Coordinates of C-alpha atoms and ligand atoms in Angstrom, one line a residue:
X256 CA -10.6 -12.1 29.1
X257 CA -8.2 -13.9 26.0
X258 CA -7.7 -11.6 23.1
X259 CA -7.8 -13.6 19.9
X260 CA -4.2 -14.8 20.0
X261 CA -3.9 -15.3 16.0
X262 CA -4.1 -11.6 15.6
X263 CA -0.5 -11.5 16.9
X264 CA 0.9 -13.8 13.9
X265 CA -0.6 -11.2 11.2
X266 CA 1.9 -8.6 9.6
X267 CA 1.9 -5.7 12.0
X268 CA -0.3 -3.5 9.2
X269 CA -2.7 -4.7 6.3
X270 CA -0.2 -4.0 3.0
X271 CA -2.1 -1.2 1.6
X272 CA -1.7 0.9 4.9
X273 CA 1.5 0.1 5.5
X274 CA 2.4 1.8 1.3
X275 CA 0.0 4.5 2.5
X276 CA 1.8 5.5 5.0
X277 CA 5.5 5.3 3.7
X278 CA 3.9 7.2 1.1
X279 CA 2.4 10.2 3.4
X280 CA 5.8 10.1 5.3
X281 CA 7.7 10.5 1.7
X282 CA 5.4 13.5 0.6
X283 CA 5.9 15.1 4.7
X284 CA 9.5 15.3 3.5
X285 CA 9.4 16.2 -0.3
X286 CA 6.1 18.4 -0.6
X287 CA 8.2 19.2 -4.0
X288 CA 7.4 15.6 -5.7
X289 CA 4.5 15.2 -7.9
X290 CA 3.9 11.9 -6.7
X291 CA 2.0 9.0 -8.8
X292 CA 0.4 6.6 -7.5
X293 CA 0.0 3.0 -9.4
X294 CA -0.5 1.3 -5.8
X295 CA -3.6 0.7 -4.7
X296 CA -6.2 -0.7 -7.1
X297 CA -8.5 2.0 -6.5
X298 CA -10.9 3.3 -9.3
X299 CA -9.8 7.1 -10.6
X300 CA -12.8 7.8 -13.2
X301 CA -16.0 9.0 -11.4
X302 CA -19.3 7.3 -11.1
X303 CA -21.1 6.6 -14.7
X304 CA -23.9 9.3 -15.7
X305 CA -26.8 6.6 -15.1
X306 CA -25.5 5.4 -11.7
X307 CA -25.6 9.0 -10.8
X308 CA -29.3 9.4 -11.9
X309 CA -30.2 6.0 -10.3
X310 CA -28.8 6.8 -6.9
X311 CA -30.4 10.7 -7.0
X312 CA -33.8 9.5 -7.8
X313 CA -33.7 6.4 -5.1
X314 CA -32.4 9.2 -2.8
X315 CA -35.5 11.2 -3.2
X316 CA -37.5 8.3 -3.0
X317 CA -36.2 8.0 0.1
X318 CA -37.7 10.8 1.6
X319 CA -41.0 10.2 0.4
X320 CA -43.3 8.4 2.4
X321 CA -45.0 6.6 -0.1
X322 CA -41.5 5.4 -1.7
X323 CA -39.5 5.2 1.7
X324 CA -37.4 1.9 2.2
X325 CA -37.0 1.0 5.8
X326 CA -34.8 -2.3 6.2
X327 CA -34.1 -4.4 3.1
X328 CA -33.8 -8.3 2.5
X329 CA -30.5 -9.1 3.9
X330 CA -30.0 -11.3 1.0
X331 CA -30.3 -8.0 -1.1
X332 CA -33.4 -7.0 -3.6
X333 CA -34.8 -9.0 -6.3
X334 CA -34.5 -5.5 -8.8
X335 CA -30.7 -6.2 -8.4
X336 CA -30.7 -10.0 -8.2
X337 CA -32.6 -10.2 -11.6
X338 CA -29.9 -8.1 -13.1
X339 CA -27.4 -10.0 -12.1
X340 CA -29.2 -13.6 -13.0
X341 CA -29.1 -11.9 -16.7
X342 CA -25.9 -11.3 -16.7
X343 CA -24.7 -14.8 -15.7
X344 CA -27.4 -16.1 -18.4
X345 CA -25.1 -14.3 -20.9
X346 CA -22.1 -16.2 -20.0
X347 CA -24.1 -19.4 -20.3
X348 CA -24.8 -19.9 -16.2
X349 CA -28.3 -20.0 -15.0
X350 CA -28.9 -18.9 -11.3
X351 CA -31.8 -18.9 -9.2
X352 CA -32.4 -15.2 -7.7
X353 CA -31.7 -17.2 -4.0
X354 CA -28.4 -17.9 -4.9
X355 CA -26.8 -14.7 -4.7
X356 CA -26.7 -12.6 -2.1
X357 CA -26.0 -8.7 -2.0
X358 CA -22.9 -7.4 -0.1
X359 CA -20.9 -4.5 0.2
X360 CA -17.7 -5.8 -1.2
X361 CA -16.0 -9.0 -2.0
X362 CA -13.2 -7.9 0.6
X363 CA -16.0 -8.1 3.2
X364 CA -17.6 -11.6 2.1
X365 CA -14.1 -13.3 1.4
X366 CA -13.6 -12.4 4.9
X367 CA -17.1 -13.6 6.0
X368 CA -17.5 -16.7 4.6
X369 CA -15.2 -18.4 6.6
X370 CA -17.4 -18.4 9.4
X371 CA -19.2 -21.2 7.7
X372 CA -15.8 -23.5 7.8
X373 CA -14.7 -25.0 10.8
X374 CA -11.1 -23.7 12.1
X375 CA -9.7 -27.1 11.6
X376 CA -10.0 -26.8 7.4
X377 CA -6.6 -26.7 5.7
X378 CA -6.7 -23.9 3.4
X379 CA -5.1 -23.7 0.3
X380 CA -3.9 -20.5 -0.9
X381 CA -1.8 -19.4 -4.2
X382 CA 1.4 -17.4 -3.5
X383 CA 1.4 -14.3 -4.4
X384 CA -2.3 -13.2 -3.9
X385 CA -4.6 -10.7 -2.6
X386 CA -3.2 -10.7 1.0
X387 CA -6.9 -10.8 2.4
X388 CA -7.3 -14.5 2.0
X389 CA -4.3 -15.5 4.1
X390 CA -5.3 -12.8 7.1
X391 CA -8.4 -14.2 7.4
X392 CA -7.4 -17.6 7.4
X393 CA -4.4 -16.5 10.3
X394 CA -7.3 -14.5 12.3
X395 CA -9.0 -18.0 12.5
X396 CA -5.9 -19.9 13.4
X397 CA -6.6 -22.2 10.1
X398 CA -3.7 -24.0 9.1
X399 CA -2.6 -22.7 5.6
X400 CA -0.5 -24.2 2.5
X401 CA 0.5 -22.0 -0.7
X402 CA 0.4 -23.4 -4.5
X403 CA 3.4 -21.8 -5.7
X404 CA 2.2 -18.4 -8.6
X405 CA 5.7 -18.5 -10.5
X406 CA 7.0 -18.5 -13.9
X407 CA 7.5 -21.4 -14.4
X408 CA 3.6 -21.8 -14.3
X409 CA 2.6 -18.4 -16.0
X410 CA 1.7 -17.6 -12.5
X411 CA -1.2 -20.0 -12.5
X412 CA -0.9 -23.4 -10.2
X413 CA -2.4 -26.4 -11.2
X414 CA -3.8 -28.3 -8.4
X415 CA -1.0 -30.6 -7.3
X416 CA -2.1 -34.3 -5.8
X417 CA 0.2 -34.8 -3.0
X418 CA -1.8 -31.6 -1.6
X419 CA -4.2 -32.0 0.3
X420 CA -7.0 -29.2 1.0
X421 CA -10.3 -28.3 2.1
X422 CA -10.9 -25.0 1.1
X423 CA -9.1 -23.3 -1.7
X424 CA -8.7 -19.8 -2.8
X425 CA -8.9 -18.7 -6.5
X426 CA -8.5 -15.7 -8.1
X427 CA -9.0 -14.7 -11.8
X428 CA -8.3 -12.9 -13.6
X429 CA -5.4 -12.7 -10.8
X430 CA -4.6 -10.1 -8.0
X431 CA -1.8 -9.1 -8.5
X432 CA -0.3 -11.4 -10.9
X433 CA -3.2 -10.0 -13.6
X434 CA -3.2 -13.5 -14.6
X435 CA -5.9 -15.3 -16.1
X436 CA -6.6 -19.3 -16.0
X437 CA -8.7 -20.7 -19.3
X438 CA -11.6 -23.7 -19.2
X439 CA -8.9 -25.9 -18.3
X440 CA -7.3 -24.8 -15.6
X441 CA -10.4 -23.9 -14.1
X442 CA -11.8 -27.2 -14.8
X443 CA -8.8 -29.1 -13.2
X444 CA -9.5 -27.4 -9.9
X445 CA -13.0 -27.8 -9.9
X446 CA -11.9 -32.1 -10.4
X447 CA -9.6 -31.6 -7.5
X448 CA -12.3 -30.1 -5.7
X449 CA -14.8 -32.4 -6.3
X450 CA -12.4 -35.5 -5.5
X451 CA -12.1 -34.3 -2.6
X452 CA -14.8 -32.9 -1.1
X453 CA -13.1 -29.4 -0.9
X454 CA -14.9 -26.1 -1.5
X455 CA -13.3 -23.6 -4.1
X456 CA -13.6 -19.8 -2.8
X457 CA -13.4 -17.9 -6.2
X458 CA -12.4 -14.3 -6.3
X459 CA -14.2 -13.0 -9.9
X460 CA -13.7 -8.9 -8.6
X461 CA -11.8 -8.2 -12.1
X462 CA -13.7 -10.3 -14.1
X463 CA -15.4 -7.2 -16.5
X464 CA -11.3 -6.6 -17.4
X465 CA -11.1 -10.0 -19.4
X466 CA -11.2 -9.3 -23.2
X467 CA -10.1 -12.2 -24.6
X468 CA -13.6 -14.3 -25.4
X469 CA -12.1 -17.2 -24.7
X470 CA -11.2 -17.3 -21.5
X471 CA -13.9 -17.5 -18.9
X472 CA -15.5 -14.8 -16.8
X473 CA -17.0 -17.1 -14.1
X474 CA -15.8 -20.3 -12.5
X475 CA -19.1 -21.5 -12.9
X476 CA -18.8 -21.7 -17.2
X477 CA -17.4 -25.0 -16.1
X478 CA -19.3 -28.3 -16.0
X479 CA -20.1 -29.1 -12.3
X480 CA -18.8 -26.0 -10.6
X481 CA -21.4 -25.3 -8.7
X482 CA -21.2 -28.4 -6.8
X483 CA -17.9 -27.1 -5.3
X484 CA -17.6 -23.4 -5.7
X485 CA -18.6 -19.7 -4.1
X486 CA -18.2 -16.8 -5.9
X487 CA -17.0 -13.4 -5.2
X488 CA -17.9 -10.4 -7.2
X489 CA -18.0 -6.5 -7.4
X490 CA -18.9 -3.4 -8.7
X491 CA -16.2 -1.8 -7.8
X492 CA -13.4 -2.2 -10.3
X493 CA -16.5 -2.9 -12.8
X494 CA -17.9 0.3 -11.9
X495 CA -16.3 2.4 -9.6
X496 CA -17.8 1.1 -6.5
X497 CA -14.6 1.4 -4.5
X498 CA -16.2 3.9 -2.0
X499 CA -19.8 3.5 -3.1
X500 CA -19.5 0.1 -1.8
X501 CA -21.5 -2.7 -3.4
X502 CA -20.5 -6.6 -4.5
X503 CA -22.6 -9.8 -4.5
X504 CA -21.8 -13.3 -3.6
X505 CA -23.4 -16.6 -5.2
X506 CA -23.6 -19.8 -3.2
X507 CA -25.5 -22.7 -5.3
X508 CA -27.9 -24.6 -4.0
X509 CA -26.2 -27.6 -5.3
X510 CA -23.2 -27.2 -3.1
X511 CA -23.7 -29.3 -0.1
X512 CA -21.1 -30.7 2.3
X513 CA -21.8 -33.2 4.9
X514 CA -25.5 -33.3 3.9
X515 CA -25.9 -29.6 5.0
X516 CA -26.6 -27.0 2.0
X517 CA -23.7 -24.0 2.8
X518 CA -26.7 -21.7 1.1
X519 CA -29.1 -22.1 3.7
X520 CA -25.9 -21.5 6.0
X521 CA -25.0 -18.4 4.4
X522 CA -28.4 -16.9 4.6
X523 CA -28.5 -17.8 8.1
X524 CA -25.4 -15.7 8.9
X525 CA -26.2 -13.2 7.0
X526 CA -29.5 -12.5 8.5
X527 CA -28.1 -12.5 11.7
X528 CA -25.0 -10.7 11.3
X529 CA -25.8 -8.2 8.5
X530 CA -28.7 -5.9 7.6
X531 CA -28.2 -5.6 3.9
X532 CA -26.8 -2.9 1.5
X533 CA -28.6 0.3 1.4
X534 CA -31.7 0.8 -1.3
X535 CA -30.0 3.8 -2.5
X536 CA -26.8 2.0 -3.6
X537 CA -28.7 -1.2 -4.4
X538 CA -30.7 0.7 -7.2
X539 CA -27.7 2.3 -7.9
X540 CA -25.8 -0.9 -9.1
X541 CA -28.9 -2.2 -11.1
X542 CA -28.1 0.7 -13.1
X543 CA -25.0 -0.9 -14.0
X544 CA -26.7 -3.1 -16.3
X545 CA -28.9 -0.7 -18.1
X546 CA -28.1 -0.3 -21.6
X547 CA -26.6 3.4 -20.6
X548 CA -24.9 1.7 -17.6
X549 CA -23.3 -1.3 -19.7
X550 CA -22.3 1.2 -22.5
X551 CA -20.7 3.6 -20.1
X552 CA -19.3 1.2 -17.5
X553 CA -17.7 -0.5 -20.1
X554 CA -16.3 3.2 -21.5
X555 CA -14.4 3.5 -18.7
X556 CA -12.6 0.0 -18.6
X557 CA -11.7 0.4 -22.1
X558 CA -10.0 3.8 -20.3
X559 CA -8.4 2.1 -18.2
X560 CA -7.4 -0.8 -20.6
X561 CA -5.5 1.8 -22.8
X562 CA -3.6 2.9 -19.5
X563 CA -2.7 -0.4 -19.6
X564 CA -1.2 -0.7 -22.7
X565 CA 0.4 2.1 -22.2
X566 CA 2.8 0.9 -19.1
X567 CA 3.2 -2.6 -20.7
X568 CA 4.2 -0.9 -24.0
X569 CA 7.2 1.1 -21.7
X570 CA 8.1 -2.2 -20.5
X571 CA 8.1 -3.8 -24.2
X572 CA 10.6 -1.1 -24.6
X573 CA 12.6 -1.7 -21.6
X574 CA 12.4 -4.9 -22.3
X575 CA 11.3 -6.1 -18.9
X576 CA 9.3 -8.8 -18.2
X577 CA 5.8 -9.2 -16.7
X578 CA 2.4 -10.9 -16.9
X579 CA -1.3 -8.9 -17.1
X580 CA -2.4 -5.5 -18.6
X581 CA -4.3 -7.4 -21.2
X582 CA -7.3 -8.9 -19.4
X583 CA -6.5 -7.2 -16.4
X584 CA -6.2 -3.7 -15.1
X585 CA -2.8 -4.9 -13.2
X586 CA 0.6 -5.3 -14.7
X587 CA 3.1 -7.4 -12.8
X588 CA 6.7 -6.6 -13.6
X589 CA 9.9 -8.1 -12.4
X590 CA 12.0 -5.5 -10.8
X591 CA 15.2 -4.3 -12.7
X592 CA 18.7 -5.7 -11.9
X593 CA 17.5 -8.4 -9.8
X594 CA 16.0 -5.6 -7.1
X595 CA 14.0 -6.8 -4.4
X596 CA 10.2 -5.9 -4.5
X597 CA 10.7 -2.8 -1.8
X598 CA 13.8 -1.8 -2.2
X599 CA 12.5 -1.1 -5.7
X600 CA 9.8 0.2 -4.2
X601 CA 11.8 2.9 -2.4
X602 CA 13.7 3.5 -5.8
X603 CA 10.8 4.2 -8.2
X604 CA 9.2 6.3 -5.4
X605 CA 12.6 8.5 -4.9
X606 CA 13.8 8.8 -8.1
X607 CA 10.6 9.0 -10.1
X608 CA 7.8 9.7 -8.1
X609 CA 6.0 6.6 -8.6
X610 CA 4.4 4.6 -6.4
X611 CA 3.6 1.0 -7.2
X612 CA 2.9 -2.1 -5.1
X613 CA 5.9 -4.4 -3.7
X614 CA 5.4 -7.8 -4.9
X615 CA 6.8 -9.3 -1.4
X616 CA 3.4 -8.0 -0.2
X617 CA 1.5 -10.5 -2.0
X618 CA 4.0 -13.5 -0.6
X619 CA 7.3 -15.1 -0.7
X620 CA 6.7 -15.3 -4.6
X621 CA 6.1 -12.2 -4.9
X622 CA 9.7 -10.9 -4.1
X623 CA 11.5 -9.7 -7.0
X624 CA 8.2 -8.5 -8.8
X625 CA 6.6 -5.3 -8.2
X626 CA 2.4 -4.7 -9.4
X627 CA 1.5 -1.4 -11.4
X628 CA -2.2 -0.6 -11.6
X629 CA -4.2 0.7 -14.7
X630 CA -6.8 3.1 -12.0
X631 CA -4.7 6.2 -13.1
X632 CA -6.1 8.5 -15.6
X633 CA -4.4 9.0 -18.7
X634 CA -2.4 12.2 -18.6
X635 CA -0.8 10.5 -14.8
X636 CA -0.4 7.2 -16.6
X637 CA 1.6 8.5 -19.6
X638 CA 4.0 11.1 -17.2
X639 CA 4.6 7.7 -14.7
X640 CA 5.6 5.6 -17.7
X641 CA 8.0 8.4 -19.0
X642 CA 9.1 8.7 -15.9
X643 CA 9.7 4.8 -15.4
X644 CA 11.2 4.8 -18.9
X645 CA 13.4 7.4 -18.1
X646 CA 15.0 6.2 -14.5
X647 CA 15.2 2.5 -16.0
X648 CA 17.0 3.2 -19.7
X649 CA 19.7 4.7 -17.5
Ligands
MLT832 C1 -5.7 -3.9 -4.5 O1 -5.1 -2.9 -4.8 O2 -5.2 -5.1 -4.5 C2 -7.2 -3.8 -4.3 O3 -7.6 -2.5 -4.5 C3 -7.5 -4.2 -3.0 C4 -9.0 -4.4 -2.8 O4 -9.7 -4.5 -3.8 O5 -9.4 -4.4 -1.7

């Protein structure tokens, strides 16, 4: 027996453990602290009022013979599937209901696809990102380059010729740089793509954040797209699905490699490896796009918008720099004093009670920069950003 020897090149613990557990061990020794936490993008604001009714009556539904739902489509139900179809025909992209596919999470699927990719692909990831896409990639022993996320680009590569790459990772509006590319951007990396025969892997989790109508909410809202790009999405950050667990996945027919259509490839793993999100949940998230679900999902992202304005506004003050908060629930500051991402960590957490997300965590880019999340409620929000005010005008 040969364990997976590419395990051993992955950071000892994922990044969000690793806080979590500095964290516990900080609290263990000052039970005292009121501690805040701005870490971990996780949702704050309960489950909307007609996601609650939706999941209680498919509940009892469930234990009604008539009504009872046994094993699903893998691929996810067409009640779901419709809704979704709708509302990428308001953003101008038509999709056929076999297209997307019903998950519980982009984490899980960003992970998943790569089964589909042979472990010879050279992956092309942006640095800093959501550390997910480069784990999987080491798990798999893929060789991986980084497009450099820095100033100097507004934290948004442009493809760069000399690279070369077969797969490529995109995320937008950005974790954790709460960046967000427009038509152009997007449209340069779907040419890249398509020159050369690369597939885009396109993480769309935060795309319900982007207020600006400009900018675009889908990857496909460019010409051509989906002849060289999956997408990721989720309900959690849309609707406070972080523990609820549900996200879908669309892989268009028109994207074929090698003669071989990856959707009839992705339905083929999936039906072998994975037995579909529950009914329950399922009917749950179809409630998102009721006209009570869209009123009061979108409620609570305007909550968390305002917590957003409210740390970028302490910043204004402080006059430190950073990217995000406006189309994005993350806000992406450069550390004070030229203070390394967790040694200002370890500062904001002992001084102020505040606990944020190292930049270094996201890559070698990252360090210097530290990300603050907008999932607080307000009254936590407002005392973190007094706090940080405080401890920073000093
Ligand atoms: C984050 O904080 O980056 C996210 O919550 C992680 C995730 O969505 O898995």
């Amino acid at each position: 027996m040969k364990i997976n020897q590419h395990y051993l090149q992955l950071e000892k613990s994922y990044l969000f453990t690793m806080i979590g557990k500095k964290v516990a061990q900080f609290q263990q020794q000052h039970p005292e602290v009121d501690i805040i936490r701005l870490g971990i993008g996780d949702v704050t604001l309960p489950l909307c009022p007609a996601v609650v009714e939706a999941l209680e009556s498919a509940s009892r539904e469930m234990g009604v013979k008539e009504t009872f739902h046994g094993y699903g489509p893998e691929q996810g139900y067409d009640f779901l599937k419709e809704k979704i179809a709708g509302y990428y025909a308001e953003k101008g992209v038509t999709l056929a209901l076999d297209e997307i596919f019903i998950s519980d999470g982009a984490k899980s699927d960003l992970g998943n696809i790569l089964d589909l990719f042979d472990a010879d692909n050279t992956v092309l990831i942006p640095d800093p990102v959501y550390p997910v896409y480069v784990d999987t990639n080491i798990m798999a022993g893929r060789k991986v380059v980084f497009a450099d996320a820095d100033a100097s680009n507004g934290f948004l590569p442009l493809p760069d010729e000399n690279t070369d790459a077969d797969i490529i990772y995109i995320c937008s509006p950005n974790n954790p740089t709460g960046a967000v590319y427009d038509h152009a951007g997007l449209k340069a990396w779907v040419d890249y793509a398509k020159k050369r025969d690369a597939v885009i892997l396109f993480d769309a989790a935060y795309e319900s954040f982007v207020a600006d109508p400009s900018l675009p909410r889908s990857i496909y809202e460019v010409e051509g797209a989906k002849e060289v790009a999956i997408e990721f999405c989720s309900f959690s950050k849309t609707a406070g699905f972080t523990g609820t667990r549900c996200g879908y996945t669309i892989v268009p027919d028109a994207l074929v490699r090698g003669g071989v259509a990856l959707n009839g490839l992705w339905l083929r793993r999936q039906t072998t490896k994975f037995n579909g999100v529950p009914y329950i949940i399922q009917k749950g998230a179809a409630a998102v796009f009721s006209e009570e679900g869209r009123r009061q999902t979108l409620a609570n992202i305007d909550y968390y918008r305002e917590n957003a304005r409210i740390l970028a506004d302490t910043l204004d003050r402080l006059g430190i720099r950073y990217t995000g908060g406006k189309n994005s629930p993350y806000i992406w500051m450069e550390c004070p004093n030229g203070m390394k991402s967790w040694e200002f960590f370890d500062y904001l957490l002992e001084n102020a009670g505040v606990v944020g997300t190292p930049g270094a965590g996201f890559g070698a880019n990252g360090e210097g920069y530290f990300r603050l999340t907008a999932f607080n409620d307000h009254e936590n929000t407002e005392k973190a950003a007094k706090r940080i005010e405080k401890l920073l005008s000093k």
